[in-house]
Structures are given as C-alpha cells and as structure tokens.
Amino acid sequence: MSDQVTMTEMNYGNDRPKAKNPVKVEDLSIRDGHQSLFATRGRTEDMIPVAEMLDEVGFWAIETWGGATFDTMHRFLNEDPWERLRTLKRYMKKTPFSMLLRAQNLVGYRNYADDLAKVFVERAAENGMDVFRTFDALNDYRNFETVVKAIKACGKHFQGCICYTLTAPRLGGEVYNLDYYVNKGKDLESMGADSICVKDMAGLIAPYDAYAVIKALKENVKVPINLHSHFTSGMSPMSHLKAIEAGVDIVDTCMSPYAYRTSHAALEPLVMGLLGTNRDTGFDIKLLAKINETLEKEVMPKYRHLLDDTKLSIIDINVLLHQTPGGMLSNLVNQLREMDALDKIDEVYKELPRVRKELGQIPLVTPTSQIVGIQTVNNVLFDDEKERYKMITAQVKDLCYGLYGKTAVPIDTEVQKKALKGYARGEDPISCRPAEVLEPELEKAQEEIKGLAADIDDEVLYAIYPVTGKKFLKWKYGKEAVPDEVKPISLEDAKAKLELVAKAWAGNVVEKNKEAPDKGENLRTFNVFMGEDYFEVGVEEVGGTPMVNYIQQIQAQIPAGMPAAPVAPVAAPAAAPAAAKPAAPAAAPKPAAVDGTPLTAPMPGMIVKYEKNVGDSVSEGETVVVLEAMKMENALPAPVSGEIKAINFGNGDSVAKNDVLCVIG
Ligand code: MN
C-alpha cells in the first residue's frame, strides 16, 4: 500500500486523486442489513428517502432483493415484492441491483421445478435485477444449472457463491480446506460465473484464512472475487482488511445504522481506513454522513423496537465456540425450552458436530442449519444407549434421499438406511440432479390461481408461496380487508411510542404535575424488582377491581431461516389478584374413554396428518401421525401393535407435550 496522502478538507470528498486499484463495494443495507437486524421488515417507503443518495455513492452494486425479502414482504408487509424492484429502479438509475438467489430454491425453502425456476429468473431480470448472487446450501452446483442458463439468456451477471464453512476451528482439515475452495472457484468459473462470492454467512472466516482463500482464488481464477462476511463473530472488519491485502475485488458492507451484530461491518470505517491508499474506494465521506443522518432521523425510529438489544455485547460468542450461527442457536434454545430441556444444551453442542458429520458434513446455512439443528435436538431428547436416530425428521429423510443434492462427504450408510426405510419416493437414494425428479409445476399453479392473479408476476408469487401468496393477492385486489398488523406505521407514531418507552424507563409514565386520585379499597400492592432496584407499587384499576381473565403464551410464527423478531414479554401470572377467579385453562381435549396404550406427543407442535383412522390396525413402529415442530416434520411410530381405538385431534391442531394423540388397543 502506498503512503498516506496529506489530510486536507478536500480529501474527504470524491474529488481526491483516484486510487490505482480501488476496492469495489456492494451495499447490503436494504436487503441483508435489515434482514439480519430487523427481521427483514424494511419497507420500500423507508428505502426511498436514501435511494437517490445511495445511487450517487459509486457502489459496484446495491443489494435490493432476494433472501427472505420476497417472503416477508407479501406475508408481513402487504407489499408486492416485484413492485419494490420497479419502484427502487426509478430512484436508483446508475447502480446495478443485486439479489440473493437460493439457486433451485429461488426465494423459498424447497427445490422448485425447472419450469418455475426459469420463469422466476426471467421475471426478476425483466423487473430490474442485474446481478444474480446465487448459492446452494450444499455447494452442489448442479442446483445452479437451470437458473444460470436463464440468467445468461437474459444477459445478466451471474455471481456464483461458495458457502464458507469449516470442519476445524480454522481453515484446513478434512473437507473444508484451501483445495476445497479453490476447486469450487474453478467449478464456478467453468460454469460461466461473471464473478465469485465467498459467502461467509455465519462470520466464521478468520483474517489470515480470508487472506489465504482470496489469494489462492486470485491465483487460480480470472473473474473478480467478492467477500461476503457477516459481523456475527466480530472478525469481519479484520478479514476485510486481510482480503483487501490479498487482492479481493469487491467487499460487502452496510451503512452504519444497518451494520454490526449479525449484520455486516460498516462502510464508513473501511472508507476512512483506505483513504489515500492504492485501494482507496474514492467514496465521498460527507455523502455517507448525510445518508446516515437521514436514516437515523427519518427511518430508524420505525425499526428500533425490532432490534434485539437484550444483550450489550454485539458479538455472538457461540459462533466462535461452537460455530453455531445465531439464528440456528436461538431455534435450538427455543426448541429445548418448549420441551423443558434447556439443561441439555451442552449435550446438543456435543451431538451437533456428530450429526453434521453423519449427514455428510454439510455447510450450516438456510435450510441445512435448521435440518441439522432440529435432528440433533431429537437425538439428544429421544435416543437411548441402544438406539440412535429414534426420531428422524422428514427433511432429514429428504436429505438422505438426495433431494437437496450431493453432500460434501457421503452420508453415514447406517443413518441413511434407517432414514429411508419406508420413504415414499423409494428406499434407494438418487444420485442425479435433484430437480430431475420434480414434475413441472407452473401451469398447475396458474390454473389454481385463475381469476385472482392478474399477470405472470402474481402467478409466480402464488406458485412459490401458495398459502400466503393467495392471501396477499386477495389484499392486493381488494377481495379481503388488509389487517392492521401488516399496515405501515407513521414516523410520528413510532416516535411517540419510543418516547413512552423512555418515560417508562425513567419512571415518569404518570405526568408528575397531575393530581393523584384517592387510593381506593381495591388498591393492591406489588413488589417490583428491576435488577438491583426494588419498588413497592400500588395498583388499582380505574373504575373497579382488576381482573385477569386469561394469560396466554405468545408464540412467534416465523418461517424457517428467518431471524426471529423479539417476542413481546408475557404478563407475569403473579399479577393476578387473589380476589379474581383463577383463570380457566383452555379446555384440553378429553382423554378418550377407551382402554389401551396411548401415543403421546413427545414435543409441542402441530398435527400435519394422521396416517391411520379409527379401526385401522397398526404394528409397532409403524407411523401413526406426523407432528410438525420447529418447521420440521416428525413421524411418530405406534408404541405397540393393535387397533386404533381413538384419535383425539384433527389435522392442523396444535398440541402440547404429553397430549394423548391416539389410543391403540
Ligand atoms: Mn448474508
């Protein structure tokens, strides 16, 4: 690097001398940034205030779409995902748009058929997409074939990803060593990649490993190299710098209000750090400051409540210790807590690398992080000394069949055999490209949504998300009222709420200058503990005795792979006054008044389907009911042979742990 230039006022602007080899930057604020920090809840109207300014910065590309945006927008924000692209394009005319494409999974959670994959890419290109950053959770590039053909046919930029993962604390060891990454890079180049992205979704890449990987890729492939490294572990700013020294072409950052925690390193320190060097970005720092000011004042107040600020630390130590990405860890903890087994977390940490290895040493990224994580929990909770993999999820069975693609190393043959016993598609795994076994699906979807969908974009939305997509189209065309919870909130409302929270913290919820009413006979006192502080608080409902009618556990319904928004705190049961009648619990289904052996729910969840009816005979070990828990399906076997005497629930019902699902006599 060259010596620093003299610092003058002028050097902060973009009129300073151009560097020999400026680092190119992709901005992720309005996709991965708000996806990582604010559960993907960013609205188009909140991107517009900074859109024109972002377009002036000089980014290599701006990520505007893909990942979880397509799902979240139509499901939670009542926004047409296609419309966002067209709208943003009107404000950002110079900078190419980039999207994250989950290869054959498109912007969903399963492999879609080739016909739908092709049309999806064509529509994305037509609506304004320029750079297709494409990844597969198994790094199986056969899952790229269909979409890459379409990207190329549209004349767009194909950026191929290598998902970065490890088998040891650092780069090296059995599978994920330097050769692995170099070979993947060569594979991508020979597929026609216009650039290659090292996609470090959990923030695992250490600075000197980033140096080694980027240097080796630069020596072995010709196309530009891009580093995408999440901040999660805290290493990414160091890794960026070492990657830049190794000659990386493009790095990914966020504007500082969207940076750090599980998101990405901020742009501003990078620009300042490289100022005057031969890799100076050339960006105007004053412009960046202006963008941040607009974001802070006009946008961030609306999202602040979504930020998980329960911890002061912005670094997730578990990623460093166990390589468990943040989203995956919170899922595991939730699952264990629901089953009263949080004390088993250390066993889960121990079992996790073993399960991952047996399932083919796969990278942990949506959806494989969920698949490996939940199977691990099942093993810890249900296995005994005699038998492992007692309860195998449907997704693990699909993985063992080959439906997700080829794993890094072969799946353990014992586990595979057990998983595929009685598997509906067949007991012999496939070795072909997974989409080869999928029937075309677009036409069928078009037929189903006839009369509601107005164009091909509506049809594709429905084909990918049939349930929530149909609901959205009903809102879009005024066939159903738009519920309040998906409507935007105004900046004024957001600020008023934040003020109220600040007042509550300061203990000023009741205006001090108001005259206090007389204490009534129904006044009840409570002890309130806040950290080391202790208050006695008198509570009296205005106009009578407070009554707590029911206390309900709130459970967030969040699709797999999405970071969970913080769940609202639940009213403490202790607040129920003694005078009030105890809350009547929701009536549990009566245990069937028949004799026999009950099949109980081993975990809370939702009934997907009963495989048997009353009167059917079953043999021990045969699947009776499929229970969904944490988005994974579990086939529950009959504990004994006999006849189904009673079935206590229906499809779609939620059940608690230990509920009697059926009785076998
Ligand atoms: Mn990412």
XYZ file of C-alpha atoms and ligand atoms in Angstrom:
666
model
C 0.000 0.000 0.000
C 1.198 3.484 -0.741
C 1.905 6.087 1.907
C -0.917 8.155 3.253
C -1.725 11.362 1.453
C -1.826 14.674 3.299
C -5.123 15.085 5.073
C -6.929 18.196 3.994
C -10.593 19.110 3.973
C -10.659 18.334 0.255
C -9.541 14.725 0.767
C -12.871 13.791 2.353
C -14.764 14.446 -0.849
C -14.796 12.394 -4.012
C -12.564 14.912 -5.786
C -9.411 13.333 -4.321
C -6.964 11.564 -6.684
C -8.294 8.189 -7.869
C -6.566 5.087 -6.450
C -4.782 2.617 -8.739
C -6.977 -0.310 -7.768
C -9.978 0.910 -5.775
C -11.827 -1.648 -3.659
C -15.329 -2.080 -5.060
C -18.179 -2.255 -2.578
C -21.610 -3.840 -2.631
C -24.034 -2.178 -0.237
C -26.340 -4.570 1.644
C -28.256 -2.125 3.865
C -31.626 -2.525 2.204
C -31.531 -6.338 1.966
C -29.144 -8.317 4.179
C -28.797 -5.375 6.609
C -32.436 -5.145 7.614
C -32.863 -8.900 7.163
C -30.131 -9.525 9.750
C -31.074 -6.812 12.261
C -34.773 -6.102 11.762
C -36.253 -9.466 10.721
C -36.473 -8.307 7.066
C -39.201 -5.835 7.989
C -37.788 -2.909 5.967
C -40.482 -1.247 3.822
C -39.959 0.241 0.379
C -41.238 3.644 1.579
C -38.342 3.695 4.072
C -35.750 2.993 1.373
C -36.867 5.860 -0.864
C -35.546 8.713 1.365
C -31.962 7.465 0.836
C -32.280 5.763 -2.551
C -31.047 8.620 -4.730
C -28.145 9.347 -2.383
C -27.133 5.667 -2.317
C -27.129 5.734 -6.100
C -24.582 8.594 -6.019
C -22.023 6.807 -3.780
C -20.471 4.718 -6.540
C -21.236 1.204 -5.274
C -20.366 -1.744 -7.504
C -23.906 -2.965 -6.790
C -26.693 -2.400 -4.281
C -28.440 -5.449 -2.905
C -32.157 -4.725 -3.102
C -33.945 -8.059 -3.168
C -33.815 -11.800 -2.551
C -33.106 -13.867 0.540
C -36.101 -13.513 2.829
C -37.452 -10.262 1.318
C -39.815 -11.931 -1.143
C -41.432 -13.980 1.635
C -41.580 -11.270 4.304
C -42.869 -8.523 2.025
C -46.026 -10.259 0.864
C -46.610 -12.087 4.159
C -45.969 -9.406 6.789
C -45.791 -6.056 4.978
C -48.587 -6.302 2.393
C -46.093 -5.281 -0.273
C -45.734 -6.698 -3.766
C -42.087 -7.867 -3.984
C -41.971 -7.240 -7.749
C -43.195 -3.696 -7.250
C -40.279 -2.920 -4.905
C -37.839 -3.621 -7.712
C -39.650 -1.365 -10.152
C -40.059 1.425 -7.588
C -36.424 1.412 -6.434
C -35.256 1.361 -10.043
C -36.937 4.730 -10.569
C -34.745 6.249 -7.821
C -31.544 4.311 -8.488
C -30.778 4.511 -12.177
C -26.981 4.192 -12.185
C -26.041 1.423 -9.760
C -26.679 -2.215 -10.699
C -29.141 -4.109 -8.475
C -28.061 -7.355 -6.861
C -30.225 -10.134 -5.409
C -29.554 -13.234 -3.335
C -30.924 -16.241 -5.195
C -31.134 -19.605 -3.405
C -30.438 -21.419 -6.698
C -33.153 -24.043 -7.314
C -34.786 -22.929 -4.012
C -35.320 -19.483 -5.645
C -36.584 -17.293 -2.789
C -38.277 -20.135 -0.906
C -37.356 -23.127 1.197
C -37.517 -26.128 -1.149
C -36.284 -27.091 -4.581
C -38.749 -25.847 -7.205
C -39.230 -27.460 -10.594
C -37.198 -26.264 -13.586
C -40.102 -24.548 -15.364
C -40.810 -22.295 -12.372
C -37.099 -21.618 -11.740
C -36.584 -20.441 -15.327
C -39.598 -18.113 -15.334
C -38.701 -16.695 -11.921
C -35.269 -15.590 -13.166
C -36.764 -14.122 -16.347
C -39.305 -12.101 -14.365
C -36.663 -10.869 -11.881
C -34.483 -9.715 -14.797
C -37.435 -8.058 -16.530
C -38.401 -6.203 -13.343
C -34.913 -4.731 -12.911
C -32.476 -7.257 -11.454
C -28.886 -7.072 -12.740
C -26.600 -9.252 -10.582
C -27.817 -12.712 -9.546
C -25.799 -13.790 -6.497
C -26.559 -17.491 -6.492
C -25.898 -20.048 -3.741
C -26.766 -23.610 -2.814
C -26.733 -24.773 0.813
C -24.734 -27.907 -0.113
C -22.455 -26.124 -2.629
C -23.879 -28.619 -5.155
C -23.638 -26.656 -8.393
C -25.984 -28.991 -10.242
C -28.636 -26.951 -8.413
C -27.319 -23.911 -10.341
C -27.783 -25.353 -13.833
C -31.323 -24.212 -14.587
C -31.101 -20.720 -13.114
C -27.676 -19.999 -14.609
C -28.945 -20.838 -18.086
C -31.785 -18.359 -17.561
C -29.529 -15.644 -16.084
C -27.190 -15.921 -19.071
C -30.075 -15.973 -21.576
C -31.291 -12.686 -20.053
C -27.802 -11.200 -20.475
C -27.401 -10.637 -16.728
C -24.454 -11.030 -14.303
C -24.094 -14.491 -12.745
C -22.248 -14.308 -9.446
C -21.570 -17.800 -8.110
C -21.257 -18.316 -4.346
C -19.123 -20.701 -2.363
C -20.748 -21.123 1.059
C -17.932 -20.823 3.576
C -17.897 -23.336 6.389
C -15.343 -25.200 8.487
C -14.622 -28.653 9.853
C -11.956 -27.372 12.259
C -11.703 -24.163 14.326
C -9.843 -22.616 11.375
C -9.449 -23.290 7.658
C -7.983 -26.719 6.942
C -8.572 -30.295 7.996
C -10.574 -32.945 6.216
C -13.138 -31.299 3.972
C -13.195 -27.529 4.090
C -9.573 -26.767 3.315
C -7.918 -24.468 0.807
C -8.209 -27.040 -2.006
C -11.957 -27.265 -1.465
C -12.438 -23.519 -2.003
C -10.071 -23.334 -4.960
C -11.800 -26.264 -6.659
C -15.224 -24.730 -6.074
C -13.936 -21.480 -7.554
C -12.707 -23.290 -10.652
C -16.052 -25.098 -10.967
C -17.896 -21.782 -10.883
C -15.628 -20.193 -13.440
C -16.116 -23.103 -15.810
C -19.892 -22.697 -15.377
C -19.540 -19.173 -16.721
C -19.543 -17.195 -13.453
C -19.001 -13.474 -14.093
C -17.722 -13.124 -10.528
C -17.294 -15.362 -7.483
C -18.502 -14.651 -3.956
C -17.086 -16.259 -0.818
C -20.273 -16.316 1.231
C -19.439 -16.415 4.937
C -22.960 -16.387 6.347
C -22.015 -17.101 9.969
C -18.942 -14.856 10.198
C -16.531 -17.787 10.529
C -13.728 -16.641 8.240
C -10.671 -15.594 10.260
C -8.475 -12.762 8.910
C -5.484 -14.897 7.875
C -7.777 -17.540 6.386
C -9.519 -14.814 4.383
C -6.062 -13.826 3.143
C -5.232 -17.418 2.154
C -8.571 -18.137 0.456
C -8.699 -14.871 -1.511
C -5.052 -15.115 -2.561
C -5.494 -18.702 -3.764
C -8.668 -17.796 -5.670
C -6.975 -14.793 -7.277
C -4.146 -17.071 -8.419
C -6.450 -19.746 -9.819
C -9.417 -17.950 -11.386
C -9.664 -14.878 -13.573
C -13.052 -13.410 -12.627
C -13.456 -10.824 -9.834
C -13.686 -12.124 -6.248
C -16.201 -10.785 -3.739
C -16.091 -11.362 0.041
C -19.394 -11.507 1.935
C -18.663 -11.962 5.644
C -21.190 -11.374 8.428
C -20.010 -9.489 11.512
C -21.561 -12.037 13.950
C -18.254 -13.250 15.458
C -16.645 -9.806 15.318
C -13.891 -10.863 12.894
C -15.197 -9.444 9.618
C -13.552 -5.970 9.654
C -10.164 -7.668 10.183
C -10.969 -10.232 7.494
C -11.961 -7.466 5.073
C -8.607 -5.792 5.521
C -6.629 -9.006 5.018
C -8.785 -9.890 1.985
C -8.051 -6.451 0.540
C -4.325 -7.059 1.040
C -4.761 -10.393 -0.766
C -6.328 -8.579 -3.708
C -10.065 -9.093 -3.211
C -12.021 -7.097 -5.798
C -15.315 -6.500 -4.000
C -16.334 -6.446 -0.319
C -19.836 -6.222 1.143
C -20.774 -3.669 3.803
C -23.771 -1.853 5.279
C -24.393 1.778 6.098
C -23.629 2.055 9.835
C -27.264 2.150 11.104
C -27.707 -1.264 9.431
C -24.300 -2.626 10.425
C -22.704 -4.907 13.032
C -24.303 -7.573 15.291
C -25.450 -10.394 12.963
C -25.303 -7.984 10.006
C -22.132 -6.741 8.281
C -19.248 -4.427 9.010
C -19.989 -0.759 8.371
C -18.834 1.016 5.227
C -17.615 4.267 6.814
C -14.570 2.922 8.759
C -13.490 0.996 5.662
C -13.623 4.122 3.501
C -11.663 6.102 6.087
C -9.215 3.262 6.662
C -8.332 3.050 2.975
C -8.295 6.798 2.323
C -5.281 7.823 0.295
C -4.018 4.276 -0.267
C -3.774 2.472 -3.598
C -7.087 0.768 -2.732
C -8.991 3.927 -1.726
C -12.694 3.432 -2.511
C -12.974 7.025 -3.671
C -16.314 7.423 -1.849
C -17.434 10.836 -0.605
C -17.485 10.570 3.198
C -19.679 13.625 3.581
C -22.304 11.994 1.381
C -22.169 8.866 3.558
C -22.690 11.047 6.638
C -25.731 12.631 5.000
C -27.235 9.225 4.197
C -26.712 8.127 7.805
C -28.333 11.273 9.147
C -31.425 10.680 7.032
C -31.573 7.052 8.111
C -31.167 7.934 11.792
C -33.794 10.689 11.753
C -36.395 9.539 9.252
C -36.142 5.763 9.134
C -34.563 4.041 12.113
C -37.168 5.173 14.724
C -39.651 2.897 12.934
C -37.416 -0.159 13.330
C -35.760 0.371 16.672
C -38.241 -1.867 18.502
C -37.183 -4.803 16.309
C -33.539 -4.597 17.340
C -32.576 -7.337 19.765
C -30.895 -5.185 22.384
C -31.274 -7.645 25.256
C -27.500 -8.039 25.283
C -24.929 -5.263 25.465
C -22.415 -7.326 23.542
C -22.701 -7.020 19.771
C -20.658 -10.191 19.280
C -22.058 -13.724 19.429
C -19.520 -15.773 21.348
C -21.251 -19.061 20.463
C -20.244 -18.693 16.835
C -16.624 -18.646 17.944
C -17.036 -21.531 20.389
C -19.403 -23.886 18.590
C -19.777 -22.447 15.060
C -23.498 -22.352 15.649
C -24.898 -19.371 13.719
C -27.063 -17.023 15.803
C -30.389 -17.834 14.143
C -29.783 -21.554 14.466
C -28.829 -21.254 18.129
C -31.968 -19.316 19.072
C -34.034 -22.004 17.318
C -32.309 -24.749 19.299
C -32.755 -22.901 22.566
C -36.460 -22.311 21.808
C -36.979 -25.957 20.953
C -35.279 -27.130 24.154
C -37.159 -24.602 26.273
C -40.527 -25.714 24.887
C -39.678 -29.222 25.951
C -38.435 -28.246 29.409
C -34.979 -29.471 28.461
C -32.840 -26.339 28.401
C -30.381 -28.115 30.704
C -29.492 -30.348 27.726
C -27.903 -27.524 25.711
C -24.364 -28.772 26.380
C -25.306 -32.228 25.118
C -26.725 -30.578 21.997
C -23.441 -28.758 21.408
C -21.647 -32.101 21.740
C -24.010 -34.023 19.468
C -24.208 -31.336 16.769
C -20.818 -31.929 15.077
C -21.509 -35.678 15.153
C -24.905 -35.351 13.446
C -23.483 -32.907 10.938
C -20.718 -35.363 10.078
C -23.128 -38.305 9.758
C -25.336 -36.217 7.466
C -22.452 -35.544 5.092
C -20.519 -32.719 6.785
C -22.769 -30.117 5.140
C -22.471 -26.332 5.479
C -24.856 -24.830 8.036
C -26.977 -22.257 6.195
C -30.703 -21.960 5.444
C -32.174 -24.574 5.278
C -29.457 -27.056 6.346
C -28.761 -25.289 9.669
C -32.377 -25.948 10.681
C -32.326 -29.534 9.434
C -29.139 -30.479 11.298
C -30.089 -28.475 14.395
C -33.519 -29.991 14.949
C -32.317 -33.542 14.251
C -29.631 -33.002 16.868
C -32.246 -31.934 19.415
C -34.341 -35.013 18.569
C -31.324 -37.277 19.073
C -30.440 -35.732 22.425
C -34.011 -35.997 23.690
C -35.222 -39.316 22.327
C -32.234 -41.589 21.698
C -31.008 -44.109 24.252
C -27.928 -46.304 24.626
C -29.426 -48.999 22.390
C -30.656 -46.892 19.521
C -29.699 -43.643 17.814
C -31.825 -41.592 15.368
C -35.038 -42.805 17.002
C -36.979 -39.908 15.585
C -35.888 -38.778 12.125
C -37.488 -35.667 10.621
C -38.990 -35.721 7.113
C -36.382 -33.187 5.985
C -33.513 -35.458 7.079
C -35.166 -38.249 5.089
C -35.287 -35.950 2.030
C -31.615 -35.092 2.559
C -30.717 -38.791 2.794
C -32.677 -39.466 -0.404
C -30.644 -36.808 -2.247
C -33.422 -34.247 -2.691
C -31.179 -31.371 -1.579
C -28.203 -32.517 -3.633
C -24.845 -34.137 -3.033
C -23.310 -33.770 0.424
C -19.635 -32.846 0.950
C -18.847 -36.382 2.147
C -21.145 -39.428 1.824
C -23.928 -39.707 4.408
C -23.329 -42.400 7.034
C -24.762 -45.573 5.443
C -26.465 -46.819 8.646
C -28.200 -43.493 9.195
C -29.179 -43.283 5.523
C -30.631 -46.796 5.510
C -32.630 -46.148 8.634
C -33.912 -42.798 7.346
C -35.083 -44.247 4.017
C -36.908 -47.251 5.478
C -40.448 -46.893 4.109
C -39.654 -43.498 2.490
C -42.415 -42.658 -0.004
C -40.195 -41.842 -3.007
C -38.233 -45.055 -2.570
C -35.622 -46.644 -0.324
C -32.724 -46.198 -2.785
C -31.229 -42.695 -2.813
C -30.927 -40.776 -6.083
C -27.610 -39.509 -7.417
C -28.968 -37.276 -10.198
C -29.580 -33.526 -10.093
C -32.485 -33.193 -7.599
C -34.783 -31.221 -9.926
C -34.722 -34.175 -12.380
C -37.248 -35.933 -10.148
C -39.562 -32.899 -9.857
C -42.643 -32.545 -12.094
C -43.265 -29.172 -13.814
C -45.420 -27.023 -11.549
C -46.066 -23.562 -13.027
C -49.046 -24.461 -15.218
C -50.816 -26.182 -12.366
C -50.317 -23.117 -10.179
C -51.610 -20.829 -12.953
C -54.740 -22.943 -13.226
C -55.297 -22.831 -9.450
C -54.984 -19.041 -9.150
C -57.027 -18.200 -12.266
C -59.380 -15.277 -11.683
C -57.306 -13.798 -8.865
C -53.855 -13.422 -10.457
C -53.692 -10.570 -12.972
C -50.315 -11.303 -14.553
C -47.341 -13.665 -14.626
C -45.717 -11.975 -11.596
C -48.810 -12.726 -9.488
C -48.751 -16.296 -10.757
C -45.086 -16.830 -9.868
C -45.659 -15.340 -6.406
C -48.514 -17.790 -5.881
C -46.514 -20.736 -7.248
C -43.712 -20.127 -4.735
C -45.950 -19.231 -1.782
C -49.393 -20.787 -2.377
C -50.955 -20.079 1.035
C -49.582 -16.652 1.936
C -49.343 -15.677 -1.744
C -53.053 -16.229 -2.284
C -53.850 -14.249 0.841
C -51.673 -11.373 -0.375
C -53.344 -11.341 -3.804
C -56.725 -11.061 -2.068
C -55.468 -7.975 -0.195
C -53.884 -6.602 -3.355
C -57.100 -6.799 -5.377
C -59.443 -5.705 -2.588
C -61.052 -9.139 -2.184
C -60.221 -9.156 1.514
C -59.634 -6.371 4.036
C -55.988 -5.666 4.819
C -55.365 -6.464 8.513
C -53.924 -3.681 10.677
C -50.812 -5.616 11.640
C -49.443 -5.576 8.087
C -50.002 -1.839 7.615
C -47.098 0.613 7.913
C -46.740 2.885 10.946
C -46.021 6.591 10.633
C -42.811 8.201 11.846
C -44.868 10.250 14.335
C -46.462 7.127 15.859
C -43.090 5.402 16.051
C -41.524 8.396 17.808
C -44.438 8.689 20.249
C -44.016 5.022 21.179
C -40.267 5.411 21.711
C -40.901 8.440 23.937
C -43.350 6.450 26.023
C -40.798 3.670 26.478
C -38.150 6.216 27.510
C -40.587 7.729 30.026
C -41.416 4.315 31.448
C -37.725 3.611 31.977
C -37.323 6.925 33.737
C -40.329 6.093 35.942
C -42.358 9.009 34.589
C -45.278 7.270 32.960
C -47.767 9.278 35.028
C -47.325 13.002 34.490
C -45.895 14.396 37.768
C -47.931 17.615 37.715
C -51.257 15.779 37.633
C -53.077 15.462 40.963
C -53.157 11.869 42.200
C -56.643 10.428 42.849
C -57.510 8.998 46.283
C -56.449 5.442 46.961
C -59.474 3.127 46.775
C -60.309 -0.035 48.687
C -59.271 -2.217 45.773
C -55.683 -0.989 45.834
C -53.253 -3.879 45.741
C -49.536 -3.627 46.283
C -46.800 -5.460 44.416
C -43.097 -5.791 44.879
C -41.269 -4.909 41.677
C -37.631 -5.837 41.220
C -35.600 -4.189 38.458
C -32.069 -5.516 38.546
C -30.707 -4.384 41.934
C -33.570 -1.909 42.438
C -36.729 -2.666 44.353
C -40.017 -0.753 44.362
C -43.334 -1.252 46.058
C -46.064 -0.391 43.580
C -49.762 0.158 44.303
C -52.076 -0.947 41.500
C -55.739 -0.122 41.167
C -57.773 -0.385 38.009
C -59.651 2.761 37.134
C -63.321 2.035 37.832
C -63.105 -1.251 39.736
C -61.285 -4.429 40.656
C -58.668 -5.606 38.175
C -59.466 -8.978 36.743
C -57.076 -11.164 34.831
C -59.233 -13.338 32.640
C -56.570 -15.342 30.931
C -52.867 -15.396 30.414
C -51.743 -16.545 27.045
C -48.325 -17.636 25.904
C -47.418 -15.809 22.728
C -45.572 -17.855 20.179
C -43.945 -16.186 17.205
C -44.812 -17.797 13.879
C -41.695 -17.290 11.874
C -40.780 -19.182 8.737
C -37.648 -21.263 8.863
C -34.489 -19.401 8.127
C -35.764 -16.037 9.220
C -34.259 -14.344 12.221
C -36.911 -14.255 14.930
C -38.219 -10.872 15.964
C -38.113 -10.414 19.727
C -41.245 -11.838 21.288
C -43.382 -9.496 23.382
C -42.957 -10.141 27.083
C -45.769 -12.173 28.575
C -47.766 -10.804 31.527
C -46.485 -12.428 34.697
C -49.073 -14.729 36.251
C -48.215 -13.270 39.675
C -50.157 -10.137 38.747
C -53.484 -11.966 39.080
C -55.267 -10.576 42.127
C -56.343 -13.084 44.756
C -59.907 -11.793 44.608
C -60.211 -12.691 40.939
C -61.239 -16.181 39.978
C -58.375 -18.327 38.787
C -58.095 -18.309 35.033
C -59.758 -21.300 33.434
C -57.295 -23.029 31.140
C -58.439 -23.628 27.585
C -60.359 -26.893 27.619
C -57.973 -29.688 26.714
C -59.448 -32.440 24.588
C -60.840 -35.093 26.857
C -58.760 -38.229 27.019
C -60.615 -40.819 25.016
C -62.609 -43.027 27.313
C -61.183 -46.198 25.894
C -58.674 -48.650 27.218
C -55.375 -49.108 25.505
C -51.885 -47.750 25.081
C -51.750 -44.012 24.487
C -49.466 -42.416 21.895
C -48.436 -39.111 23.455
C -46.864 -36.051 21.851
C -43.124 -36.091 22.658
C -42.966 -32.345 21.999
C -45.348 -29.449 21.433
C -46.247 -28.960 17.783
C -48.908 -29.070 15.091
C -50.562 -32.190 13.683
C -49.678 -32.422 9.980
C -51.675 -35.565 9.370
C -52.865 -38.829 10.857
C -51.704 -41.762 8.721
C -54.313 -44.041 10.322
C -58.044 -43.911 11.071
C -60.032 -45.310 13.969
C -60.413 -49.035 13.404
C -57.174 -49.418 11.403
C -54.680 -51.929 12.669
C -51.067 -50.947 13.173
C -47.896 -52.753 14.006
C -45.354 -51.477 16.471
C -43.041 -48.906 14.928
C -45.404 -48.018 12.071
C -46.083 -44.288 11.582
C -49.413 -43.216 13.045
C -49.228 -39.443 12.990
C -46.914 -36.755 11.608
C -46.183 -33.883 14.003
C -44.562 -30.618 12.926
C -42.284 -28.906 15.424
C -39.932 -26.010 14.589
C -40.884 -26.403 10.893
C -39.565 -29.983 10.842
C -41.878 -32.949 10.400
C -41.611 -35.902 12.790
C -43.267 -39.243 12.061
C -44.497 -40.695 15.354
C -44.485 -44.502 15.484
C -47.016 -46.766 17.193
C -45.666 -47.783 20.627
C -47.429 -51.184 20.377
C -49.226 -53.294 17.781
C -53.009 -53.253 17.808
C -56.057 -51.383 16.587
C -56.551 -47.609 16.634
C -59.289 -47.141 19.241
C -59.440 -43.359 19.362
C -57.979 -40.311 17.628
C -58.094 -37.154 19.739
C -57.092 -34.382 17.357
C -57.531 -33.277 13.754
C -55.085 -32.144 11.076
C -53.771 -28.655 11.771
C -54.473 -28.842 15.530
C -51.826 -27.593 17.934
C -50.890 -30.000 20.675
C -48.936 -29.702 23.916
C -46.220 -32.023 25.093
C -47.726 -35.260 26.506
C -51.165 -34.742 24.915
C -52.676 -38.124 24.026
C -52.778 -38.128 20.218
C -54.429 -41.520 19.871
C -55.086 -44.743 21.743
C -54.081 -48.186 20.496
C -55.856 -51.221 21.944
Mn -25.694 -12.694 4.175
